[in-house]
Structures are given as C-alpha cells and as structure tokens.
mmCIF file of C-alpha atoms in Angstrom:
data_model
loop_
_atom_site.group_PDB
_atom_site.id
_atom_site.type_symbol
_atom_site.label_atom_id
_atom_site.label_comp_id
_atom_site.label_asym_id
_atom_site.label_seq_id
_atom_site.Cartn_x
_atom_site.Cartn_y
_atom_site.Cartn_z
ATOM 1 C CA MET A 58 -21.422 3.141 -4.605
ATOM 2 C CA THR A 59 -22.596 -0.439 -5.031
ATOM 3 C CA LEU A 60 -20.399 -3.237 -3.740
ATOM 4 C CA THR A 61 -20.543 -6.779 -5.111
ATOM 5 C CA LEU A 62 -19.380 -9.499 -2.721
ATOM 6 C CA SER A 63 -17.705 -12.386 -4.564
ATOM 7 C CA GLN A 64 -16.262 -14.427 -1.666
ATOM 8 C CA ASP A 65 -16.815 -14.629 2.081
ATOM 9 C CA ARG A 66 -14.727 -17.060 4.138
ATOM 10 C CA ARG A 67 -14.723 -17.485 7.916
ATOM 11 C CA SER A 68 -11.287 -16.734 9.364
ATOM 12 C CA PHE A 69 -10.046 -16.429 12.977
ATOM 13 C CA GLY A 70 -13.518 -15.614 14.232
ATOM 14 C CA GLY A 71 -13.971 -12.941 11.582
ATOM 15 C CA SER A 72 -14.415 -12.991 7.822
ATOM 16 C CA THR A 73 -12.136 -12.704 4.774
ATOM 17 C CA GLN A 74 -14.097 -11.132 1.931
ATOM 18 C CA PHE A 75 -13.571 -10.116 -1.690
ATOM 19 C CA TYR A 76 -15.443 -7.250 -3.362
ATOM 20 C CA GLN A 77 -15.805 -5.531 -6.712
ATOM 21 C CA HIS A 78 -17.233 -2.093 -7.456
ATOM 22 C CA PHE A 79 -17.165 0.554 -10.143
ATOM 23 C CA SER A 80 -14.621 3.254 -9.309
ATOM 24 C CA GLN A 81 -15.488 6.840 -10.159
ATOM 25 C CA CYS A 82 -11.829 7.834 -9.818
ATOM 26 C CA CYS A 83 -10.578 5.143 -12.166
ATOM 27 C CA GLN A 84 -13.671 4.979 -14.375
ATOM 28 C CA ALA A 85 -13.355 1.202 -14.286
ATOM 29 C CA PRO A 86 -14.240 -1.796 -12.125
ATOM 30 C CA MET A 87 -11.920 -2.179 -9.130
ATOM 31 C CA ARG A 88 -11.488 -5.036 -6.678
ATOM 32 C CA PHE A 89 -10.318 -5.272 -3.086
ATOM 33 C CA SER A 90 -10.062 -7.879 -0.345
ATOM 34 C CA LEU A 91 -11.032 -7.217 3.241
ATOM 35 C CA TYR A 92 -10.697 -8.870 6.620
ATOM 36 C CA LEU A 93 -13.521 -8.076 9.018
ATOM 37 C CA PRO A 94 -12.342 -8.890 12.567
ATOM 38 C CA PRO A 95 -14.700 -10.425 15.134
ATOM 39 C CA GLN A 96 -14.746 -7.183 17.159
ATOM 40 C CA ALA A 97 -16.623 -5.475 14.305
ATOM 41 C CA ALA A 98 -19.781 -7.286 15.444
ATOM 42 C CA GLN A 99 -19.686 -5.258 18.669
ATOM 43 C CA TYR A 100 -18.184 -1.862 17.852
ATOM 44 C CA ARG A 101 -16.555 0.243 15.149
ATOM 45 C CA VAL A 102 -12.986 -0.818 14.464
ATOM 46 C CA PRO A 103 -9.907 0.969 13.064
ATOM 47 C CA ILE A 104 -8.771 0.427 9.462
ATOM 48 C CA LEU A 105 -5.393 -0.709 8.172
ATOM 49 C CA TYR A 106 -4.795 -0.388 4.416
ATOM 50 C CA TRP A 107 -2.298 -2.622 2.609
ATOM 51 C CA LEU A 108 -0.843 -1.680 -0.792
ATOM 52 C CA SER A 109 0.672 -4.565 -2.754
ATOM 53 C CA GLY A 110 3.641 -4.639 -5.094
ATOM 54 C CA LEU A 111 4.235 -5.066 -8.800
ATOM 55 C CA THR A 112 2.201 -7.795 -10.541
ATOM 56 C CA CYS A 113 0.094 -8.445 -7.424
ATOM 57 C CA THR A 114 -3.684 -8.357 -7.125
ATOM 58 C CA GLU A 115 -6.049 -7.994 -4.182
ATOM 59 C CA GLU A 116 -5.473 -11.680 -3.412
ATOM 60 C CA ASN A 117 -1.732 -11.900 -2.658
ATOM 61 C CA PHE A 118 -1.645 -10.213 0.717
ATOM 62 C CA ILE A 119 -4.856 -11.625 2.129
ATOM 63 C CA SER A 120 -3.922 -15.195 1.160
ATOM 64 C CA LYS A 121 -0.167 -15.217 1.871
ATOM 65 C CA ALA A 122 0.770 -12.705 4.567
ATOM 66 C CA GLY A 123 -0.801 -14.401 7.580
ATOM 67 C CA ALA A 124 -2.237 -11.099 8.735
ATOM 68 C CA GLN A 125 -5.749 -12.230 9.714
ATOM 69 C CA ARG A 126 -4.598 -13.941 12.891
ATOM 70 C CA PHE A 127 -3.101 -10.730 14.267
ATOM 71 C CA ALA A 128 -5.852 -8.487 12.891
ATOM 72 C CA ALA A 129 -8.356 -10.644 14.799
ATOM 73 C CA GLU A 130 -6.310 -10.289 17.981
ATOM 74 C CA TYR A 131 -6.003 -6.513 17.681
ATOM 75 C CA GLY A 132 -9.413 -5.795 16.172
ATOM 76 C CA LEU A 133 -8.176 -4.311 12.895
ATOM 77 C CA LEU A 134 -10.142 -4.201 9.659
ATOM 78 C CA LEU A 135 -7.725 -4.914 6.803
ATOM 79 C CA VAL A 136 -8.276 -3.566 3.280
ATOM 80 C CA ALA A 137 -6.099 -4.647 0.333
ATOM 81 C CA PRO A 138 -7.017 -3.117 -3.053
ATOM 82 C CA ASP A 139 -5.902 -4.368 -6.436
ATOM 83 C CA THR A 140 -2.775 -2.678 -7.771
ATOM 84 C CA SER A 141 -4.346 -1.072 -10.860
ATOM 85 C CA PRO A 142 -7.408 -1.009 -13.074
ATOM 86 C CA ARG A 143 -7.434 -3.931 -15.513
ATOM 87 C CA ASN A 144 -8.695 -5.064 -18.911
ATOM 88 C CA LEU A 145 -9.222 -1.549 -20.242
ATOM 89 C CA GLY A 146 -7.980 -2.148 -23.775
ATOM 90 C CA LEU A 147 -5.281 0.520 -23.502
ATOM 91 C CA ALA A 148 -2.312 0.354 -25.847
ATOM 92 C CA GLY A 149 0.628 -1.079 -23.920
ATOM 93 C CA GLU A 150 -1.502 -2.020 -20.929
ATOM 94 C CA ASP A 151 -0.168 -5.586 -20.732
ATOM 95 C CA ASP A 152 3.165 -5.267 -22.540
ATOM 96 C CA ARG A 153 5.353 -5.093 -19.407
ATOM 97 C CA TRP A 154 5.156 -6.536 -15.906
ATOM 98 C CA ASP A 155 6.522 -3.318 -14.355
ATOM 99 C CA PHE A 156 4.228 -0.828 -16.125
ATOM 100 C CA GLY A 157 0.513 -0.830 -16.878
ATOM 101 C CA SER A 158 -1.646 -3.609 -15.441
ATOM 102 C CA GLY A 159 -0.590 -4.455 -11.891
ATOM 103 C CA ALA A 160 1.905 -1.606 -11.832
ATOM 104 C CA SER A 161 0.068 1.655 -11.163
ATOM 105 C CA PHE A 162 2.694 2.993 -8.718
ATOM 106 C CA TYR A 163 -0.286 4.539 -6.900
ATOM 107 C CA VAL A 164 -0.029 7.851 -8.745
ATOM 108 C CA ASP A 165 -2.662 10.025 -10.410
ATOM 109 C CA ALA A 166 -1.564 9.742 -14.032
ATOM 110 C CA THR A 167 -1.525 12.854 -16.192
ATOM 111 C CA GLU A 168 -0.352 11.350 -19.497
ATOM 112 C CA SER A 169 -2.491 9.762 -22.213
ATOM 113 C CA PRO A 170 -3.842 7.091 -22.324
ATOM 114 C CA TRP A 171 -3.369 6.484 -18.594
ATOM 115 C CA ALA A 172 -4.878 9.662 -17.167
ATOM 116 C CA LYS A 173 -8.503 8.625 -17.660
ATOM 117 C CA HIS A 174 -8.227 5.456 -15.576
ATOM 118 C CA TYR A 175 -4.986 5.401 -13.589
ATOM 119 C CA GLN A 176 -6.035 7.716 -10.770
ATOM 120 C CA MET A 177 -4.859 5.351 -8.085
ATOM 121 C CA TYR A 178 -3.571 7.930 -5.610
ATOM 122 C CA SER A 179 -7.014 9.535 -5.409
ATOM 123 C CA TYR A 180 -8.626 6.108 -5.335
ATOM 124 C CA ILE A 181 -6.522 5.011 -2.346
ATOM 125 C CA THR A 182 -6.703 8.252 -0.370
ATOM 126 C CA GLU A 183 -10.241 9.414 -1.163
ATOM 127 C CA GLU A 184 -12.643 7.038 -2.891
ATOM 128 C CA LEU A 185 -11.761 3.757 -1.206
ATOM 129 C CA PRO A 186 -11.808 5.190 2.353
ATOM 130 C CA ALA A 187 -15.215 6.749 1.674
ATOM 131 C CA LEU A 188 -16.471 3.406 0.382
ATOM 132 C CA ILE A 189 -15.194 1.548 3.445
ATOM 133 C CA ALA A 190 -16.667 4.105 5.848
ATOM 134 C CA GLU A 191 -20.040 3.911 4.132
ATOM 135 C CA ASN A 192 -20.325 0.132 4.087
ATOM 136 C CA PHE A 193 -18.489 -1.279 7.102
ATOM 137 C CA PRO A 194 -18.513 -0.766 10.908
ATOM 138 C CA VAL A 195 -15.301 1.257 11.077
ATOM 139 C CA ASP A 196 -13.990 4.238 12.978
ATOM 140 C CA ALA A 197 -12.818 6.312 10.018
ATOM 141 C CA THR A 198 -10.837 8.635 12.301
ATOM 142 C CA ARG A 199 -8.468 5.748 13.088
ATOM 143 C CA GLN A 200 -6.651 4.526 9.997
ATOM 144 C CA SER A 201 -3.131 3.502 9.060
ATOM 145 C CA ILE A 202 -1.362 2.252 5.955
ATOM 146 C CA PHE A 203 1.437 -0.132 4.955
ATOM 147 C CA GLY A 204 2.641 -2.022 1.915
ATOM 148 C CA HIS A 205 5.318 -3.953 0.053
ATOM 149 C CA SER A 206 7.744 -2.881 -2.686
ATOM 150 C CA MET A 207 5.721 -0.654 -5.071
ATOM 151 C CA GLY A 208 3.032 -0.696 -2.384
ATOM 152 C CA GLY A 209 5.563 0.279 0.266
ATOM 153 C CA HIS A 210 6.342 3.288 -1.909
ATOM 154 C CA GLY A 211 2.625 4.034 -2.158
ATOM 155 C CA ALA A 212 2.062 3.708 1.580
ATOM 156 C CA LEU A 213 4.939 6.028 2.432
ATOM 157 C CA VAL A 214 3.747 8.605 -0.097
ATOM 158 C CA CYS A 215 0.156 8.529 1.190
ATOM 159 C CA ALA A 216 1.253 8.924 4.811
ATOM 160 C CA LEU A 217 3.824 11.639 4.157
ATOM 161 C CA ARG A 218 1.344 13.648 2.087
ATOM 162 C CA HIS A 219 -1.444 13.170 4.652
ATOM 163 C CA PRO A 220 0.248 13.106 8.060
ATOM 164 C CA SER A 221 -2.950 13.968 9.921
ATOM 165 C CA ARG A 222 -5.011 11.272 8.203
ATOM 166 C CA TYR A 223 -2.913 8.192 8.976
ATOM 167 C CA GLN A 224 -1.922 7.300 12.525
ATOM 168 C CA SER A 225 0.981 5.085 11.408
ATOM 169 C CA VAL A 226 2.856 3.792 8.386
ATOM 170 C CA SER A 227 5.199 0.893 7.681
ATOM 171 C CA ALA A 228 6.661 -0.921 4.692
ATOM 172 C CA PHE A 229 8.366 -4.083 3.544
ATOM 173 C CA ALA A 230 11.196 -3.506 1.046
ATOM 174 C CA PRO A 231 9.694 -0.289 -0.351
ATOM 175 C CA ILE A 232 10.786 1.381 -3.567
ATOM 176 C CA ALA A 233 12.051 4.207 -1.408
ATOM 177 C CA ALA A 234 13.447 6.618 -4.003
ATOM 178 C CA PRO A 235 11.552 5.935 -7.250
ATOM 179 C CA MET A 236 12.907 9.000 -9.052
ATOM 180 C CA SER A 237 16.339 7.390 -8.869
ATOM 181 C CA CYS A 238 15.633 3.772 -9.842
ATOM 182 C CA PRO A 239 14.777 2.121 -13.184
ATOM 183 C CA TRP A 240 11.289 0.973 -12.143
ATOM 184 C CA GLY A 241 10.337 4.394 -10.866
ATOM 185 C CA GLU A 242 11.762 6.310 -13.787
ATOM 186 C CA THR A 243 9.872 4.132 -16.260
ATOM 187 C CA ALA A 244 6.595 4.478 -14.363
ATOM 188 C CA PHE A 245 6.857 8.192 -13.652
ATOM 189 C CA ARG A 246 7.839 9.055 -17.206
ATOM 190 C CA GLY A 247 4.952 6.998 -18.579
ATOM 191 C CA TYR A 248 2.273 8.137 -16.133
ATOM 192 C CA LEU A 249 3.453 11.669 -15.262
ATOM 193 C CA GLY A 250 5.473 12.871 -18.250
ATOM 194 C CA GLU A 251 8.984 14.284 -18.471
ATOM 195 C CA ASN A 252 8.719 17.075 -15.879
ATOM 196 C CA ARG A 253 10.670 15.706 -12.920
ATOM 197 C CA GLN A 254 9.260 18.434 -10.676
ATOM 198 C CA THR A 255 5.936 16.583 -10.904
ATOM 199 C CA TRP A 256 7.666 13.385 -9.834
ATOM 200 C CA LEU A 257 8.744 14.924 -6.514
ATOM 201 C CA GLY A 258 5.219 14.541 -5.138
ATOM 202 C CA TYR A 259 5.471 10.750 -5.378
ATOM 203 C CA ASP A 260 8.991 10.149 -4.058
ATOM 204 C CA ALA A 261 9.153 9.330 -0.334
ATOM 205 C CA SER A 262 12.835 10.282 -0.075
ATOM 206 C CA GLU A 263 11.927 13.775 -1.266
ATOM 207 C CA LEU A 264 8.601 14.106 0.547
ATOM 208 C CA VAL A 265 9.977 13.211 3.972
ATOM 209 C CA LYS A 266 12.237 16.270 3.889
ATOM 210 C CA THR A 267 9.251 18.631 4.090
ATOM 211 C CA SER A 268 6.426 16.453 5.448
ATOM 212 C CA ALA A 269 4.822 17.188 8.804
ATOM 213 C CA TRP A 270 4.929 13.477 9.646
ATOM 214 C CA GLU A 271 5.843 13.028 13.325
ATOM 215 C CA GLY A 272 5.477 9.332 14.166
ATOM 216 C CA PRO A 273 7.958 6.475 13.795
ATOM 217 C CA ILE A 274 8.250 4.750 10.422
ATOM 218 C CA LEU A 275 8.921 1.009 10.456
ATOM 219 C CA ILE A 276 10.632 -0.591 7.457
ATOM 220 C CA ASP A 277 11.872 -4.162 7.078
ATOM 221 C CA GLN A 278 14.338 -4.869 4.291
ATOM 222 C CA GLY A 279 15.693 -8.324 3.457
ATOM 223 C CA GLU A 280 19.442 -8.311 2.918
ATOM 224 C CA ALA A 281 19.148 -11.173 0.384
ATOM 225 C CA ASP A 282 16.633 -9.221 -1.712
ATOM 226 C CA SER A 283 17.841 -9.341 -5.332
ATOM 227 C CA PHE A 284 16.119 -6.042 -6.122
ATOM 228 C CA LEU A 285 18.202 -4.392 -3.420
ATOM 229 C CA GLY A 286 21.338 -5.332 -5.325
ATOM 230 C CA GLU A 287 19.821 -4.106 -8.599
ATOM 231 C CA GLY A 288 19.383 -0.598 -7.225
ATOM 232 C CA GLN A 289 15.591 -0.622 -7.362
ATOM 233 C CA LEU A 290 14.784 -0.114 -3.657
ATOM 234 C CA LEU A 291 17.408 2.350 -2.331
ATOM 235 C CA PRO A 292 16.528 2.269 1.389
ATOM 236 C CA GLU A 293 19.770 4.105 2.158
ATOM 237 C CA ARG A 294 18.436 7.197 0.388
ATOM 238 C CA PHE A 295 15.282 7.220 2.471
ATOM 239 C CA GLU A 296 17.356 6.595 5.584
ATOM 240 C CA ALA A 297 19.561 9.601 4.851
ATOM 241 C CA ALA A 298 16.530 11.790 4.092
ATOM 242 C CA CYS A 299 14.873 10.788 7.385
ATOM 243 C CA GLN A 300 18.054 11.610 9.287
ATOM 244 C CA GLN A 301 18.156 15.003 7.588
ATOM 245 C CA ALA A 302 14.486 15.658 8.448
ATOM 246 C CA GLY A 303 14.708 14.343 12.015
ATOM 247 C CA VAL A 304 12.142 11.598 11.331
ATOM 248 C CA ASP A 305 12.228 8.460 13.498
ATOM 249 C CA LEU A 306 12.928 5.718 10.943
ATOM 250 C CA ARG A 307 13.191 2.175 12.267
ATOM 251 C CA LEU A 308 14.903 0.477 9.332
ATOM 252 C CA ARG A 309 15.549 -3.174 10.114
ATOM 253 C CA ARG A 310 17.859 -5.024 7.744
ATOM 254 C CA GLN A 311 17.011 -8.718 7.927
ATOM 255 C CA PRO A 312 19.861 -11.128 7.034
ATOM 256 C CA GLY A 313 18.976 -13.940 4.631
ATOM 257 C CA TYR A 314 15.485 -12.688 3.715
ATOM 258 C CA ASP A 315 14.430 -11.967 0.136
ATOM 259 C CA HIS A 316 11.579 -9.996 -1.472
ATOM 260 C CA SER A 317 8.873 -12.661 -1.183
ATOM 261 C CA TYR A 318 5.809 -13.212 0.970
ATOM 262 C CA TYR A 319 7.868 -15.676 3.029
ATOM 263 C CA PHE A 320 9.761 -12.576 4.170
ATOM 264 C CA ILE A 321 6.583 -10.545 4.654
ATOM 265 C CA ALA A 322 4.829 -13.241 6.687
ATOM 266 C CA SER A 323 7.879 -13.599 8.936
ATOM 267 C CA PHE A 324 7.563 -10.042 10.247
ATOM 268 C CA MET A 325 3.841 -9.402 9.800
ATOM 269 C CA GLU A 326 3.115 -9.613 13.526
ATOM 270 C CA ASP A 327 5.624 -6.836 14.239
ATOM 271 C CA HIS A 328 4.004 -4.568 11.670
ATOM 272 C CA LEU A 329 0.459 -5.168 12.875
ATOM 273 C CA ARG A 330 1.551 -4.515 16.445
ATOM 274 C CA HIS A 331 3.212 -1.275 15.267
ATOM 275 C CA HIS A 332 -0.102 -0.148 13.784
ATOM 276 C CA ALA A 333 -2.254 -1.478 16.620
ATOM 277 C CA GLU A 334 -0.278 0.578 19.118
ATOM 278 C CA ALA A 335 -0.711 3.746 17.053
ATOM 279 C CA LEU A 336 -4.426 3.035 16.577
ATOM 280 C CA ASP A 337 -4.944 2.526 20.320
ATOM 281 C CA CYS A 338 -6.083 -1.096 19.991
ATOM 282 C CA PHE A 339 -4.822 -2.232 23.385
#
C-alpha cells in the first residue's frame, strides 16, 4: 500500500503529517493525519486512533484539539482518518451534512450505492492499522481508540467489538445510542437497510451488554451541548447499559461546555493520560 505524504510540520519535537493512499476496503482514495512523537526515533511507540465527528475531515482533530503536546510527552503516535470516502459521484453523496460525505458512521454499508465504498468499519479496524504497522515505528500490540460525537460512537463500537485489540477507549459527547436517535436512524437505514437486527452491531448501548470489555470507559459530555437537548447523544442510555453490564463507565458531565473543539481541547490532557496509562507509557 503506497502512502503519499502531503504535509510534514515539526511539532513538539515530533512531526505532524498528512497522508493519502488508495484504500482497498473503500475502493477509493482515503486521507489521514498523523502525529509522530519524538520517541519514535528511538523505539516503537503505541498507537492512539482518533475518530472525528460529522462533517469533519482528517484535519479538525490534529489542528484544533491540542493533542500533540501530550502525545509528545507520553510517546503516543496519533492517527486521525478522514470520516468517509469523498468525491465518488454517488447519488445523494453531498445532499446532507449528516449522511454521505463526512458522515460514514464508521459502519460497513450493505445498501446500494454505499456498499462498494463505505466500508469504514473494516477500514478503521483492519486496513488502516495494517498500513500504520507497515510504515511507521509502532508497537502494534499496544493500541487504543477515542473519538468525538459520530467518532465517539465509532470508537466505542470498535472497542466493544474488539476488546482484546484495544487497551483503552474514551469519547467526547458520543452518539451513544444511535438506533434511538434521528442521526443514527437516518444513517443506519441508509447504509444498513431496514433490518434493525443488523443495526445492533453498531450501537454501543446494545453492544456493551454482551461485550467482553473489562477496562474503564471515559466519556466527557458538555451539559451545554445543544445536541444533548435534541436527543441525538443519549449518554443516559449508555450509562444505564454499562450499569446493567457491570462496566466501569466514568461519565463526566461538564457544566457550561458545548459540542465544539473548545470543549474537546479543554479535556484532551485527561483523555491522553487515560490512554497512556492503559498503554503503559509511564
């Protein structure tokens, strides 16, 4: 798999980089950003994947979250993929901001015309990790995942479905019960069809009830988040499911914070420390 480097900027003793490659899973060009910490010049480092939210690209997190400073301190390689394939010429691809381009929901689509290209779950859990392991000085046995909103949903799903693969998981304002919110219902119906049994495999509030996940889950949720009031995020459903399953959920409700990267940057250090501890970075 050939990588094309488009940007390389020095940052906190390491390097912030942007790449493009052709994805076999998605049968389309895909992009991701990456932070290579200074420790990678001396030894193989653990990997922390970030999944972004609706409308975002590979640029939002790496340019706004303030994560490089802490990744350099802890020796974490950060990877932030784009949120969907783009510019495919599919009917309806760019008609809505919450479906199609920038809105993959990190599922493996089964419905036409999305199924050929929108294989984002397999891309995130299989193809991208193989690409990173092949091209960068990483310890592929030490990896964790986190994300925001739609990406928080994706991170929780990946971790709960692969509890032995990820050492830790966290999320900012995740879409925690997508089967029960307007965004999720629209996406799942469009990508996965009408059979709600199929949807269960991509709903964290359902998956946590039967997952073998054993570690703590950290979630930050802003109490001034407008999408919380609109019934899109539903953290209370995930909280109840974790209580039922006996999973250690650390759900922190943050007064006055909204859904933006100002919120994310405010608590980024806590999340990177959460992952660094699980990845044995100290």
